[in-house]
């Protein structure tokens, strides 16, 4: 009876996070709403603006769920024709995406934004509101991958092993942190006493992040836009940059890392300061969501054999990832928004972005994002009008067919708008944040057992064999086939390296 002996290995565990979903969900929400009693009747609706906030997110079995709300402001001209009036409406929303392999122990990052909104007057006291949402969702699941690194005590059993060192680019850590800050903003000098804020919306941007030990330090600004109505009925726009800086504890990250931090609004409140009505108190609740990618060296056991024993070797496939490129590509967009009438002046302009679409043209990926532009302007009769248009921002990226591109698009600067012949000319810049990764599958040893002794039950073999190397055959393959070692083949043939000589007869000695 043959006793099967298991071989002992040095093993390692690769602990990381696997991205099981990375998508942008787009959906519409509608709501009928009654004009509050304190507000006058509607003559005509001018515009709808607002803020999308994140209220919750859950990792479930096979799905990621995101909850939020749109705080929409309907701007309208009342029947008495004096200035603009505001009507605020809140629309809750829920969206869900499939995430195979996700469990309650997973992590979900989400970032909702309002792409565009519109309202239709059903009667002077009732409106139908429609909002178009985009929600970026990334779901990650913790994963541990055991790997065989080497044979323990290989000399004892005449083990020859083949290893290689590789670098695995992995999502090593995810974390989030809620934080709150408040600011007092003084209206710009042009605003008169008694000015009223018609609408306000905030866009947080993380501009800098670095990992020092286990502490992730990140900085950014909240770009706050205000639409202000003067006591005389005129409208002006104001933009403020509110800086923030935070520290986030990250675990499991290596030294060679790439940090990605996003911040989303979870609550946004503003009201005039009691002591000075020309100042505005702004309170923001934000959620920072961080992902850290690391380059981790991994040692894998690719193959093995024994010079004294036949062996049964079990193998498994290990998936490895390599970073091909990480870059930010800036694109400028310039477009005319046709109004069909003369534009006296621009009151306010804003921009929101949709999902990023990908298509391939040869060796290039074409990345395109929808940009929704809204401009409020005064016509020749000093009446406030609104023009909206969906534009496309695009860029090209050299990308091999084996690579996967993960991309997010942002528009960090202002939208410049000015009257032009036929309408309003707008200019803005977008940034495509691209990460290209290539995955490969490598067969590796996961277990092995000793079998019979080499030569047992076989006819006697000559002590030396003379042969040519076959096409693509290396010294490792020859040594493994004959139960000898590469070192003995190199010594017997007086080779200068372990490269297989072409067209040369090789002496294959038996192991001694």
Tab-separated table of C-alpha atoms in Angstrom:
chain	number	residue	atom	x	y	z
A	1	UNK	CA	0.000	0.000	0.000
A	2	UNK	CA	1.376	3.413	-0.987
A	3	UNK	CA	1.344	6.116	1.646
A	4	UNK	CA	0.519	9.523	0.150
A	5	UNK	CA	2.542	12.302	1.732
A	6	UNK	CA	1.430	15.890	1.470
A	7	UNK	CA	4.063	18.469	0.738
A	8	UNK	CA	4.328	21.414	3.100
A	9	UNK	CA	4.294	24.934	1.684
A	10	UNK	CA	5.090	28.447	2.721
A	11	UNK	CA	1.830	30.295	2.179
A	12	UNK	CA	0.676	33.904	2.069
A	13	UNK	CA	-2.720	35.592	2.043
A	14	UNK	CA	-3.516	38.497	-0.239
A	15	UNK	CA	-6.115	40.650	1.526
A	16	UNK	CA	-7.800	43.214	-0.720
A	17	UNK	CA	-11.144	44.514	-1.950
A	18	UNK	CA	-12.754	43.304	-5.143
A	19	UNK	CA	-14.830	45.787	-7.132
A	20	UNK	CA	-18.051	43.928	-7.954
A	21	UNK	CA	-19.986	46.889	-9.407
A	22	UNK	CA	-18.911	50.214	-10.878
A	23	UNK	CA	-21.612	52.050	-12.775
A	24	UNK	CA	-23.636	55.230	-13.181
A	25	UNK	CA	-27.381	54.869	-12.666
A	26	UNK	CA	-29.671	57.335	-14.418
A	27	UNK	CA	-33.330	57.701	-13.550
A	28	UNK	CA	-36.216	60.146	-13.551
A	29	UNK	CA	-38.500	61.127	-10.679
A	30	UNK	CA	-41.757	63.061	-10.980
A	31	UNK	CA	-43.990	64.706	-8.406
A	32	UNK	CA	-47.121	66.846	-8.478
A	33	UNK	CA	-46.964	69.661	-5.950
A	34	UNK	CA	-49.323	72.345	-4.690
A	35	UNK	CA	-48.131	75.951	-4.367
A	36	UNK	CA	-47.958	76.808	-0.627
A	37	UNK	CA	-50.646	79.169	0.690
A	38	UNK	CA	-48.049	81.824	1.507
A	39	UNK	CA	-46.914	81.967	-2.155
A	40	UNK	CA	-48.737	83.876	-4.926
A	41	UNK	CA	-50.189	82.227	-8.007
A	42	UNK	CA	-47.863	81.231	-10.847
A	43	UNK	CA	-47.863	83.217	-14.062
A	44	UNK	CA	-45.004	81.354	-15.715
A	45	UNK	CA	-42.224	79.026	-14.581
A	46	UNK	CA	-38.706	80.296	-15.275
A	47	UNK	CA	-36.349	77.540	-14.092
A	48	UNK	CA	-35.831	74.597	-11.748
A	49	UNK	CA	-32.575	74.160	-9.876
A	50	UNK	CA	-31.630	72.214	-6.801
A	51	UNK	CA	-29.357	69.931	-4.829
A	52	UNK	CA	-29.136	66.145	-4.795
A	53	UNK	CA	-28.192	64.799	-1.350
A	54	UNK	CA	-27.217	61.312	-0.228
A	55	UNK	CA	-29.284	60.037	2.698
A	56	UNK	CA	-28.201	56.401	2.884
A	57	UNK	CA	-26.634	53.391	1.158
A	58	UNK	CA	-26.552	49.675	1.869
A	59	UNK	CA	-24.578	46.649	0.765
A	60	UNK	CA	-26.957	43.695	0.381
A	61	UNK	CA	-26.662	40.188	-0.966
A	62	UNK	CA	-25.885	40.724	-4.632
A	63	UNK	CA	-27.061	44.338	-4.791
A	64	UNK	CA	-26.087	47.885	-3.819
A	65	UNK	CA	-28.904	50.223	-2.770
A	66	UNK	CA	-28.664	54.025	-2.633
A	67	UNK	CA	-31.155	56.432	-1.053
A	68	UNK	CA	-31.259	60.183	-1.428
A	69	UNK	CA	-33.372	63.224	-2.077
A	70	UNK	CA	-33.517	66.115	-4.516
A	71	UNK	CA	-34.159	69.483	-2.877
A	72	UNK	CA	-35.579	71.279	-5.889
A	73	UNK	CA	-36.364	74.992	-6.127
A	74	UNK	CA	-38.916	76.122	-8.687
A	75	UNK	CA	-38.349	79.736	-9.755
A	76	UNK	CA	-41.421	81.415	-11.188
A	77	UNK	CA	-42.867	84.791	-12.066
A	78	UNK	CA	-46.015	85.518	-10.036
A	79	UNK	CA	-49.201	86.826	-11.585
A	80	UNK	CA	-48.515	90.349	-10.325
A	81	UNK	CA	-45.284	90.262	-12.403
A	82	UNK	CA	-42.981	91.523	-9.636
A	83	UNK	CA	-39.566	89.855	-9.483
A	84	UNK	CA	-39.174	86.080	-9.034
A	85	UNK	CA	-40.632	83.805	-6.379
A	86	UNK	CA	-39.328	80.483	-5.141
A	87	UNK	CA	-41.104	77.258	-4.266
A	88	UNK	CA	-39.150	74.422	-2.677
A	89	UNK	CA	-40.021	70.752	-3.233
A	90	UNK	CA	-38.275	67.627	-1.896
A	91	UNK	CA	-38.267	64.405	-3.951
A	92	UNK	CA	-36.917	61.253	-2.282
A	93	UNK	CA	-35.367	58.598	-4.521
A	94	UNK	CA	-34.025	55.056	-4.303
A	95	UNK	CA	-31.893	53.274	-6.870
A	96	UNK	CA	-30.316	49.843	-6.985
A	97	UNK	CA	-27.715	48.026	-9.052
A	98	UNK	CA	-26.750	44.377	-9.249
A	99	UNK	CA	-23.439	43.577	-7.568
A	100	UNK	CA	-22.670	39.832	-7.856
A	101	UNK	CA	-20.733	38.609	-4.838
A	102	UNK	CA	-21.582	41.586	-2.620
A	103	UNK	CA	-22.610	40.815	0.966
A	104	UNK	CA	-23.549	42.860	3.998
A	105	UNK	CA	-19.806	43.047	4.808
A	106	UNK	CA	-19.165	44.946	1.565
A	107	UNK	CA	-18.668	48.656	1.004
A	108	UNK	CA	-20.758	50.950	-1.201
A	109	UNK	CA	-19.640	54.378	-2.396
A	110	UNK	CA	-22.269	56.592	-4.004
A	111	UNK	CA	-22.403	60.090	-5.445
A	112	UNK	CA	-25.773	61.463	-6.666
A	113	UNK	CA	-26.170	64.589	-8.756
A	114	UNK	CA	-29.003	66.423	-10.414
A	115	UNK	CA	-28.465	66.365	-14.179
A	116	UNK	CA	-31.450	68.509	-15.128
A	117	UNK	CA	-34.938	69.388	-13.913
A	118	UNK	CA	-38.055	70.989	-15.289
A	119	UNK	CA	-41.528	71.903	-14.062
A	120	UNK	CA	-44.812	72.304	-15.909
A	121	UNK	CA	-47.665	74.427	-14.602
A	122	UNK	CA	-50.886	72.402	-14.362
A	123	UNK	CA	-52.760	75.419	-13.052
A	124	UNK	CA	-51.699	78.587	-11.193
A	125	UNK	CA	-51.603	76.604	-7.897
A	126	UNK	CA	-50.262	73.255	-9.067
A	127	UNK	CA	-47.089	72.080	-10.850
A	128	UNK	CA	-45.673	68.828	-12.170
A	129	UNK	CA	-41.969	68.506	-11.362
A	130	UNK	CA	-39.592	66.175	-13.210
A	131	UNK	CA	-35.954	65.633	-12.208
A	132	UNK	CA	-33.275	63.672	-14.045
A	133	UNK	CA	-30.698	62.044	-11.769
A	134	UNK	CA	-27.294	60.447	-12.195
A	135	UNK	CA	-25.829	58.358	-9.350
A	136	UNK	CA	-22.277	57.003	-9.476
A	137	UNK	CA	-22.161	53.693	-7.570
A	138	UNK	CA	-19.127	51.568	-6.705
A	139	UNK	CA	-19.531	48.381	-4.663
A	140	UNK	CA	-16.544	46.497	-3.165
A	141	UNK	CA	-16.315	43.198	-1.337
A	142	UNK	CA	-13.455	42.185	1.008
A	143	UNK	CA	-11.540	39.232	-0.345
A	144	UNK	CA	-8.740	36.995	0.905
A	145	UNK	CA	-6.715	34.933	-1.568
A	146	UNK	CA	-4.381	32.272	-0.168
A	147	UNK	CA	-1.319	31.622	-2.328
A	148	UNK	CA	1.576	29.153	-2.235
A	149	UNK	CA	4.890	30.999	-2.165
A	150	UNK	CA	7.428	28.194	-1.866
A	151	UNK	CA	8.043	24.634	-0.683
A	152	UNK	CA	9.058	24.299	2.946
A	153	UNK	CA	12.400	22.467	3.279
A	154	UNK	CA	12.782	21.570	-0.437
A	155	UNK	CA	16.255	19.981	-0.037
A	156	UNK	CA	14.910	17.144	2.097
A	157	UNK	CA	12.978	15.603	-0.814
A	158	UNK	CA	14.991	16.768	-3.817
A	159	UNK	CA	12.398	19.387	-4.716
A	160	UNK	CA	13.051	21.771	-7.579
A	161	UNK	CA	10.704	24.744	-7.609
A	162	UNK	CA	10.000	27.573	-9.970
A	163	UNK	CA	8.893	30.881	-8.492
A	164	UNK	CA	8.347	34.344	-9.779
A	165	UNK	CA	7.891	37.748	-8.271
A	166	UNK	CA	5.055	39.871	-9.617
A	167	UNK	CA	3.410	43.155	-8.650
A	168	UNK	CA	-0.312	43.118	-7.997
A	169	UNK	CA	-2.194	46.423	-8.247
A	170	UNK	CA	-5.082	46.058	-5.857
A	171	UNK	CA	-7.736	48.007	-4.001
A	172	UNK	CA	-6.176	47.647	-0.584
A	173	UNK	CA	-8.384	49.861	1.581
A	174	UNK	CA	-11.761	51.617	1.558
A	175	UNK	CA	-13.094	53.973	4.196
A	176	UNK	CA	-15.519	56.823	4.714
A	177	UNK	CA	-15.951	59.698	7.136
A	178	UNK	CA	-18.846	62.111	7.696
A	179	UNK	CA	-17.897	65.663	8.625
A	180	UNK	CA	-19.662	68.993	9.064
A	181	UNK	CA	-18.565	72.570	8.672
A	182	UNK	CA	-20.256	75.966	8.749
A	183	UNK	CA	-19.352	79.265	7.146
A	184	UNK	CA	-20.717	82.798	7.155
A	185	UNK	CA	-20.745	84.369	3.716
A	186	UNK	CA	-21.144	88.061	3.104
A	187	UNK	CA	-23.000	89.015	-0.038
A	188	UNK	CA	-20.827	90.580	-2.697
A	189	UNK	CA	-20.538	94.379	-2.578
A	190	UNK	CA	-23.021	94.776	-5.416
A	191	UNK	CA	-25.865	93.263	-3.411
A	192	UNK	CA	-28.034	95.797	-1.587
A	193	UNK	CA	-29.343	95.480	1.940
A	194	UNK	CA	-32.479	93.362	1.980
A	195	UNK	CA	-31.319	91.078	-0.831
A	196	UNK	CA	-32.910	87.616	-0.848
A	197	UNK	CA	-31.305	84.291	-1.769
A	198	UNK	CA	-33.565	82.617	-4.299
A	199	UNK	CA	-31.524	79.424	-4.677
A	200	UNK	CA	-28.239	77.906	-3.571
A	201	UNK	CA	-26.433	74.709	-4.500
A	202	UNK	CA	-23.086	73.219	-3.522
A	203	UNK	CA	-20.510	71.061	-5.296
A	204	UNK	CA	-17.734	69.548	-3.134
A	205	UNK	CA	-14.405	68.852	-4.854
A	206	UNK	CA	-11.442	66.991	-3.352
A	207	UNK	CA	-8.328	68.571	-4.836
A	208	UNK	CA	-5.490	66.929	-2.891
A	209	UNK	CA	-4.949	63.671	-0.978
A	210	UNK	CA	-1.901	61.840	0.371
A	211	UNK	CA	-1.325	58.928	2.696
A	212	UNK	CA	1.137	59.287	5.565
A	213	UNK	CA	1.359	55.999	7.448
A	214	UNK	CA	-2.237	55.062	8.221
A	215	UNK	CA	-3.543	58.630	7.972
A	216	UNK	CA	-5.080	59.883	4.745
A	217	UNK	CA	-4.958	63.676	4.573
A	218	UNK	CA	-7.277	65.227	2.028
A	219	UNK	CA	-8.205	68.790	1.135
A	220	UNK	CA	-10.738	70.402	-1.114
A	221	UNK	CA	-13.349	73.093	-1.584
A	222	UNK	CA	-17.092	73.335	-1.708
A	223	UNK	CA	-18.058	75.468	-4.697
A	224	UNK	CA	-21.169	77.316	-3.554
A	225	UNK	CA	-23.384	79.081	-6.082
A	226	UNK	CA	-26.035	81.602	-5.060
A	227	UNK	CA	-28.821	83.245	-7.038
A	228	UNK	CA	-29.711	86.508	-5.306
A	229	UNK	CA	-32.669	88.805	-5.841
A	230	UNK	CA	-32.177	92.488	-5.064
A	231	UNK	CA	-34.878	94.518	-3.284
A	232	UNK	CA	-35.702	96.200	-6.614
A	233	UNK	CA	-36.400	92.840	-8.280
A	234	UNK	CA	-33.160	92.340	-10.232
A	235	UNK	CA	-31.163	89.109	-10.008
A	236	UNK	CA	-27.424	88.531	-9.561
A	237	UNK	CA	-25.297	85.418	-9.209
A	238	UNK	CA	-22.515	84.827	-6.705
A	239	UNK	CA	-19.963	82.037	-6.322
A	240	UNK	CA	-17.977	81.212	-3.195
A	241	UNK	CA	-15.215	78.646	-2.557
A	242	UNK	CA	-15.338	77.158	0.945
A	243	UNK	CA	-12.134	75.231	1.778
A	244	UNK	CA	-12.024	72.078	3.918
A	245	UNK	CA	-9.305	69.768	5.227
A	246	UNK	CA	-9.749	66.406	6.951
A	247	UNK	CA	-7.834	63.353	8.185
A	248	UNK	CA	-9.119	59.821	7.621
A	249	UNK	CA	-7.764	56.657	9.234
A	250	UNK	CA	-6.934	54.011	6.621
A	251	UNK	CA	-5.913	50.437	7.397
A	252	UNK	CA	-4.241	47.837	5.219
A	253	UNK	CA	-2.577	50.240	2.783
A	254	UNK	CA	0.986	49.816	1.599
A	255	UNK	CA	3.606	52.450	0.897
A	256	UNK	CA	3.281	52.737	-2.886
A	257	UNK	CA	-0.322	53.925	-3.097
A	258	UNK	CA	-2.789	55.914	-5.200
A	259	UNK	CA	-5.557	57.684	-3.263
A	260	UNK	CA	-8.987	58.600	-4.607
A	261	UNK	CA	-11.294	60.648	-2.401
A	262	UNK	CA	-14.743	61.968	-3.245
A	263	UNK	CA	-17.058	64.044	-1.069
A	264	UNK	CA	-20.842	64.117	-1.358
A	265	UNK	CA	-23.431	66.345	0.252
A	266	UNK	CA	-25.660	64.667	2.831
A	267	UNK	CA	-27.272	67.847	4.200
A	268	UNK	CA	-27.239	71.495	3.115
A	269	UNK	CA	-28.833	74.347	5.037
A	270	UNK	CA	-28.585	78.116	4.700
A	271	UNK	CA	-30.360	81.132	6.164
A	272	UNK	CA	-29.654	84.852	6.719
A	273	UNK	CA	-27.566	85.659	9.773
A	274	UNK	CA	-29.668	87.258	12.462
A	275	UNK	CA	-27.116	89.966	13.314
A	276	UNK	CA	-26.514	91.057	9.706
A	277	UNK	CA	-29.037	90.221	6.936
A	278	UNK	CA	-26.294	90.794	4.323
A	279	UNK	CA	-24.522	87.685	5.603
A	280	UNK	CA	-25.576	84.086	5.032
A	281	UNK	CA	-24.974	81.209	7.422
A	282	UNK	CA	-24.220	78.016	5.502
A	283	UNK	CA	-24.021	74.560	7.107
A	284	UNK	CA	-22.860	71.562	5.093
A	285	UNK	CA	-22.783	67.926	6.078
A	286	UNK	CA	-20.472	65.941	3.815
A	287	UNK	CA	-19.459	62.310	3.475
A	288	UNK	CA	-15.887	61.628	2.345
A	289	UNK	CA	-15.459	58.281	0.548
A	290	UNK	CA	-11.895	57.067	0.034
A	291	UNK	CA	-10.348	54.258	-1.997
A	292	UNK	CA	-6.642	53.441	-1.823
A	293	UNK	CA	-4.933	51.292	-4.466
A	294	UNK	CA	-1.563	49.717	-3.637
A	295	UNK	CA	1.180	48.021	-5.595
A	296	UNK	CA	1.887	44.833	-3.667
A	297	UNK	CA	4.785	42.482	-4.446
A	298	UNK	CA	3.564	38.876	-4.635
A	299	UNK	CA	5.702	35.715	-4.697
A	300	UNK	CA	4.018	32.778	-6.430
A	301	UNK	CA	4.970	29.125	-6.853
A	302	UNK	CA	4.572	28.441	-10.532
A	303	UNK	CA	5.766	24.835	-10.785
A	304	UNK	CA	7.682	22.118	-8.933
A	305	UNK	CA	8.943	18.542	-9.228
A	306	UNK	CA	11.098	16.089	-7.292
A	307	UNK	CA	14.249	14.436	-8.588
A	308	UNK	CA	13.501	11.382	-6.456
A	309	UNK	CA	9.733	11.041	-6.559
A	310	UNK	CA	6.899	11.341	-8.961
A	311	UNK	CA	4.391	13.944	-7.838
A	312	UNK	CA	0.728	14.826	-8.200
A	313	UNK	CA	0.483	18.604	-8.388
A	314	UNK	CA	-2.759	20.556	-8.091
A	315	UNK	CA	-2.977	23.993	-9.632
A	316	UNK	CA	-5.345	26.945	-9.448
A	317	UNK	CA	-5.648	30.193	-11.340
A	318	UNK	CA	-4.590	33.408	-9.625
A	319	UNK	CA	-5.878	36.711	-11.019
A	320	UNK	CA	-3.386	39.575	-11.008
A	321	UNK	CA	-3.860	43.210	-11.929
A	322	UNK	CA	-1.408	45.713	-13.408
A	323	UNK	CA	-1.828	49.485	-13.645
A	324	UNK	CA	-1.264	50.581	-17.226
A	325	UNK	CA	-1.987	54.287	-16.872
A	326	UNK	CA	-3.583	56.829	-14.536
A	327	UNK	CA	-4.122	60.341	-15.835
A	328	UNK	CA	-6.414	63.365	-15.890
A	329	UNK	CA	-7.367	64.696	-19.321
A	330	UNK	CA	-8.756	68.211	-19.627
A	331	UNK	CA	-11.143	69.088	-22.426
A	332	UNK	CA	-12.506	72.527	-23.331
A	333	UNK	CA	-16.058	72.951	-24.615
A	334	UNK	CA	-17.381	76.032	-26.372
A	335	UNK	CA	-20.926	76.259	-27.685
A	336	UNK	CA	-23.651	78.693	-28.682
A	337	UNK	CA	-26.996	78.279	-26.909
A	338	UNK	CA	-29.575	79.652	-29.336
A	339	UNK	CA	-32.316	81.739	-27.742
A	340	UNK	CA	-34.198	83.033	-30.793
A	341	UNK	CA	-34.117	86.546	-29.306
A	342	UNK	CA	-31.580	89.171	-28.340
A	343	UNK	CA	-29.876	88.674	-24.978
A	344	UNK	CA	-29.297	91.830	-22.964
A	345	UNK	CA	-27.247	90.229	-20.162
A	346	UNK	CA	-26.538	86.899	-18.475
A	347	UNK	CA	-27.827	86.478	-14.925
A	348	UNK	CA	-26.495	83.034	-14.003
A	349	UNK	CA	-25.068	79.878	-15.599
A	350	UNK	CA	-24.491	76.369	-14.290
A	351	UNK	CA	-23.462	72.919	-15.451
A	352	UNK	CA	-24.093	69.311	-14.441
A	353	UNK	CA	-22.703	66.079	-15.863
A	354	UNK	CA	-24.176	62.728	-16.805
A	355	UNK	CA	-22.543	59.324	-17.130
A	356	UNK	CA	-19.361	58.637	-19.085
A	357	UNK	CA	-19.862	56.490	-22.188
A	358	UNK	CA	-17.079	54.431	-23.752
A	359	UNK	CA	-16.616	53.288	-27.339
A	360	UNK	CA	-13.593	51.899	-29.151
A	361	UNK	CA	-12.041	53.120	-32.386
A	362	UNK	CA	-8.997	51.013	-33.196
A	363	UNK	CA	-6.367	51.413	-30.473
A	364	UNK	CA	-8.239	54.301	-28.854
A	365	UNK	CA	-11.103	54.588	-26.415
A	366	UNK	CA	-13.486	57.475	-26.999
A	367	UNK	CA	-14.828	58.799	-23.691
A	368	UNK	CA	-17.896	61.024	-23.861
A	369	UNK	CA	-19.918	62.690	-21.106
A	370	UNK	CA	-23.212	64.553	-21.379
A	371	UNK	CA	-23.000	68.113	-20.056
A	372	UNK	CA	-26.293	69.798	-19.155
A	373	UNK	CA	-25.965	73.605	-19.334
A	374	UNK	CA	-28.519	76.082	-17.973
A	375	UNK	CA	-28.343	79.863	-18.450
A	376	UNK	CA	-30.643	82.522	-16.990
A	377	UNK	CA	-30.627	85.764	-18.958
A	378	UNK	CA	-32.476	89.026	-19.434
A	379	UNK	CA	-34.190	89.652	-22.753
A	380	UNK	CA	-34.647	93.067	-24.377
A	381	UNK	CA	-37.664	93.723	-22.144
A	382	UNK	CA	-35.633	93.039	-18.978
A	383	UNK	CA	-37.589	89.836	-18.418
A	384	UNK	CA	-35.809	86.795	-16.973
A	385	UNK	CA	-35.643	83.906	-19.412
A	386	UNK	CA	-34.005	80.482	-19.316
A	387	UNK	CA	-32.232	78.426	-21.974
A	388	UNK	CA	-31.042	74.833	-21.518
A	389	UNK	CA	-28.972	72.559	-23.732
A	390	UNK	CA	-27.344	69.160	-23.534
A	391	UNK	CA	-23.763	69.189	-24.871
A	392	UNK	CA	-21.108	66.507	-25.169
A	393	UNK	CA	-17.569	66.623	-23.811
A	394	UNK	CA	-15.260	63.959	-25.250
A	395	UNK	CA	-11.635	62.831	-25.192
A	396	UNK	CA	-9.567	59.992	-26.637
A	397	UNK	CA	-7.322	57.611	-24.719
A	398	UNK	CA	-4.775	55.169	-26.119
A	399	UNK	CA	-5.841	51.864	-24.621
A	400	UNK	CA	-5.029	48.249	-25.440
A	401	UNK	CA	-7.958	45.902	-25.954
A	402	UNK	CA	-6.928	43.943	-22.851
A	403	UNK	CA	-7.159	47.022	-20.618
A	404	UNK	CA	-10.181	48.115	-18.604
A	405	UNK	CA	-10.828	51.837	-18.310
A	406	UNK	CA	-12.438	53.287	-15.188
A	407	UNK	CA	-13.367	56.919	-15.703
A	408	UNK	CA	-15.120	59.716	-13.852
A	409	UNK	CA	-15.767	63.164	-15.291
A	410	UNK	CA	-15.871	66.444	-13.379
A	411	UNK	CA	-16.203	70.134	-14.229
A	412	UNK	CA	-14.239	71.941	-11.508
A	413	UNK	CA	-14.262	75.492	-12.884
A	414	UNK	CA	-16.877	78.113	-13.670
A	415	UNK	CA	-19.181	78.133	-16.664
A	416	UNK	CA	-18.468	81.343	-18.573
A	417	UNK	CA	-21.499	82.690	-20.399
A	418	UNK	CA	-21.860	85.892	-22.431
A	419	UNK	CA	-24.405	87.358	-24.882
A	420	UNK	CA	-23.633	86.585	-28.497
A	421	UNK	CA	-25.327	86.928	-31.868
A	422	UNK	CA	-28.238	84.503	-31.819
A	423	UNK	CA	-28.062	83.589	-28.134
A	424	UNK	CA	-25.549	82.930	-25.372
A	425	UNK	CA	-22.025	81.609	-25.836
A	426	UNK	CA	-20.835	79.266	-23.071
A	427	UNK	CA	-17.349	77.988	-22.301
A	428	UNK	CA	-16.251	75.457	-19.687
A	429	UNK	CA	-13.680	72.757	-19.009
A	430	UNK	CA	-14.143	69.119	-18.069
A	431	UNK	CA	-11.664	66.707	-16.535
A	432	UNK	CA	-11.698	62.988	-17.381
A	433	UNK	CA	-10.060	61.046	-14.543
A	434	UNK	CA	-8.960	57.783	-16.199
A	435	UNK	CA	-7.436	54.629	-14.755
A	436	UNK	CA	-6.395	51.814	-17.107
A	437	UNK	CA	-5.782	48.375	-15.627
A	438	UNK	CA	-4.933	45.020	-17.196
A	439	UNK	CA	-5.867	41.733	-15.559
A	440	UNK	CA	-4.062	38.468	-16.189
A	441	UNK	CA	-4.669	34.918	-15.004
A	442	UNK	CA	-1.670	32.878	-13.861
A	443	UNK	CA	-1.706	29.102	-13.090
A	444	UNK	CA	-0.027	28.433	-9.726
A	445	UNK	CA	0.587	25.448	-7.476
A	446	UNK	CA	-1.897	25.114	-4.618
A	447	UNK	CA	-1.036	21.607	-3.289
A	448	UNK	CA	1.076	18.544	-4.127
A	449	UNK	CA	1.518	14.906	-3.016
A	450	UNK	CA	4.405	12.484	-3.379
A	451	UNK	CA	3.806	9.420	-5.524
A	452	UNK	CA	6.094	6.504	-6.367
A	453	UNK	CA	9.839	6.751	-6.531
A	454	UNK	CA	11.203	7.777	-9.927
A	455	UNK	CA	12.181	4.772	-12.038
A	456	UNK	CA	9.986	2.387	-10.057
A	457	UNK	CA	8.502	-0.188	-12.434
A	458	UNK	CA	10.251	1.360	-15.473
A	459	UNK	CA	13.019	-0.130	-17.625
A	460	UNK	CA	16.522	0.976	-16.785
A	461	UNK	CA	17.431	4.353	-18.351
A	462	UNK	CA	20.935	5.215	-19.553
A	463	UNK	CA	22.910	7.448	-17.208
A	464	UNK	CA	23.220	10.101	-19.933
A	465	UNK	CA	20.724	11.070	-22.626
A	466	UNK	CA	21.626	13.100	-25.714
A	467	UNK	CA	18.863	15.180	-27.295
A	468	UNK	CA	17.827	18.463	-28.948
A	469	UNK	CA	15.528	20.954	-27.212
A	470	UNK	CA	12.098	21.084	-28.829
A	471	UNK	CA	10.426	24.305	-30.063
A	472	UNK	CA	9.694	26.549	-27.082
A	473	UNK	CA	11.170	24.018	-24.657
A	474	UNK	CA	13.244	25.447	-21.814
A	475	UNK	CA	15.836	23.860	-19.564
A	476	UNK	CA	13.225	23.707	-16.781
A	477	UNK	CA	10.944	21.550	-18.964
A	478	UNK	CA	13.804	19.214	-19.936
A	479	UNK	CA	15.067	18.872	-16.355
A	480	UNK	CA	11.568	18.185	-15.055
A	481	UNK	CA	10.923	15.561	-17.727
A	482	UNK	CA	14.105	13.601	-16.891
A	483	UNK	CA	14.074	14.141	-13.116
A	484	UNK	CA	17.334	16.065	-13.080
A	485	UNK	CA	18.201	19.684	-12.307
A	486	UNK	CA	18.907	22.734	-14.435
A	487	UNK	CA	22.247	23.156	-12.674
A	488	UNK	CA	23.413	19.682	-13.725
A	489	UNK	CA	22.375	20.278	-17.362
A	490	UNK	CA	24.234	23.615	-17.386
A	491	UNK	CA	27.341	21.990	-15.851
A	492	UNK	CA	27.289	18.932	-18.137
A	493	UNK	CA	27.014	21.093	-21.275
A	494	UNK	CA	29.300	23.910	-20.080
A	495	UNK	CA	26.598	26.488	-20.731
A	496	UNK	CA	27.188	30.105	-19.730
A	497	UNK	CA	23.569	30.710	-18.706
A	498	UNK	CA	20.268	28.932	-18.206
A	499	UNK	CA	19.062	29.992	-21.673
A	500	UNK	CA	18.252	27.044	-23.924
A	501	UNK	CA	20.850	26.853	-26.767
A	502	UNK	CA	19.284	26.557	-30.208
A	503	UNK	CA	20.320	23.691	-32.488
A	504	UNK	CA	22.736	22.165	-29.994
A	505	UNK	CA	22.581	18.574	-28.735
A	506	UNK	CA	22.295	18.539	-24.959
A	507	UNK	CA	23.631	15.973	-22.524
A	508	UNK	CA	20.930	15.197	-19.963
A	509	UNK	CA	22.588	13.564	-16.941
A	510	UNK	CA	20.723	11.574	-14.329
A	511	UNK	CA	20.547	13.216	-10.928
A	512	UNK	CA	23.223	12.051	-8.533
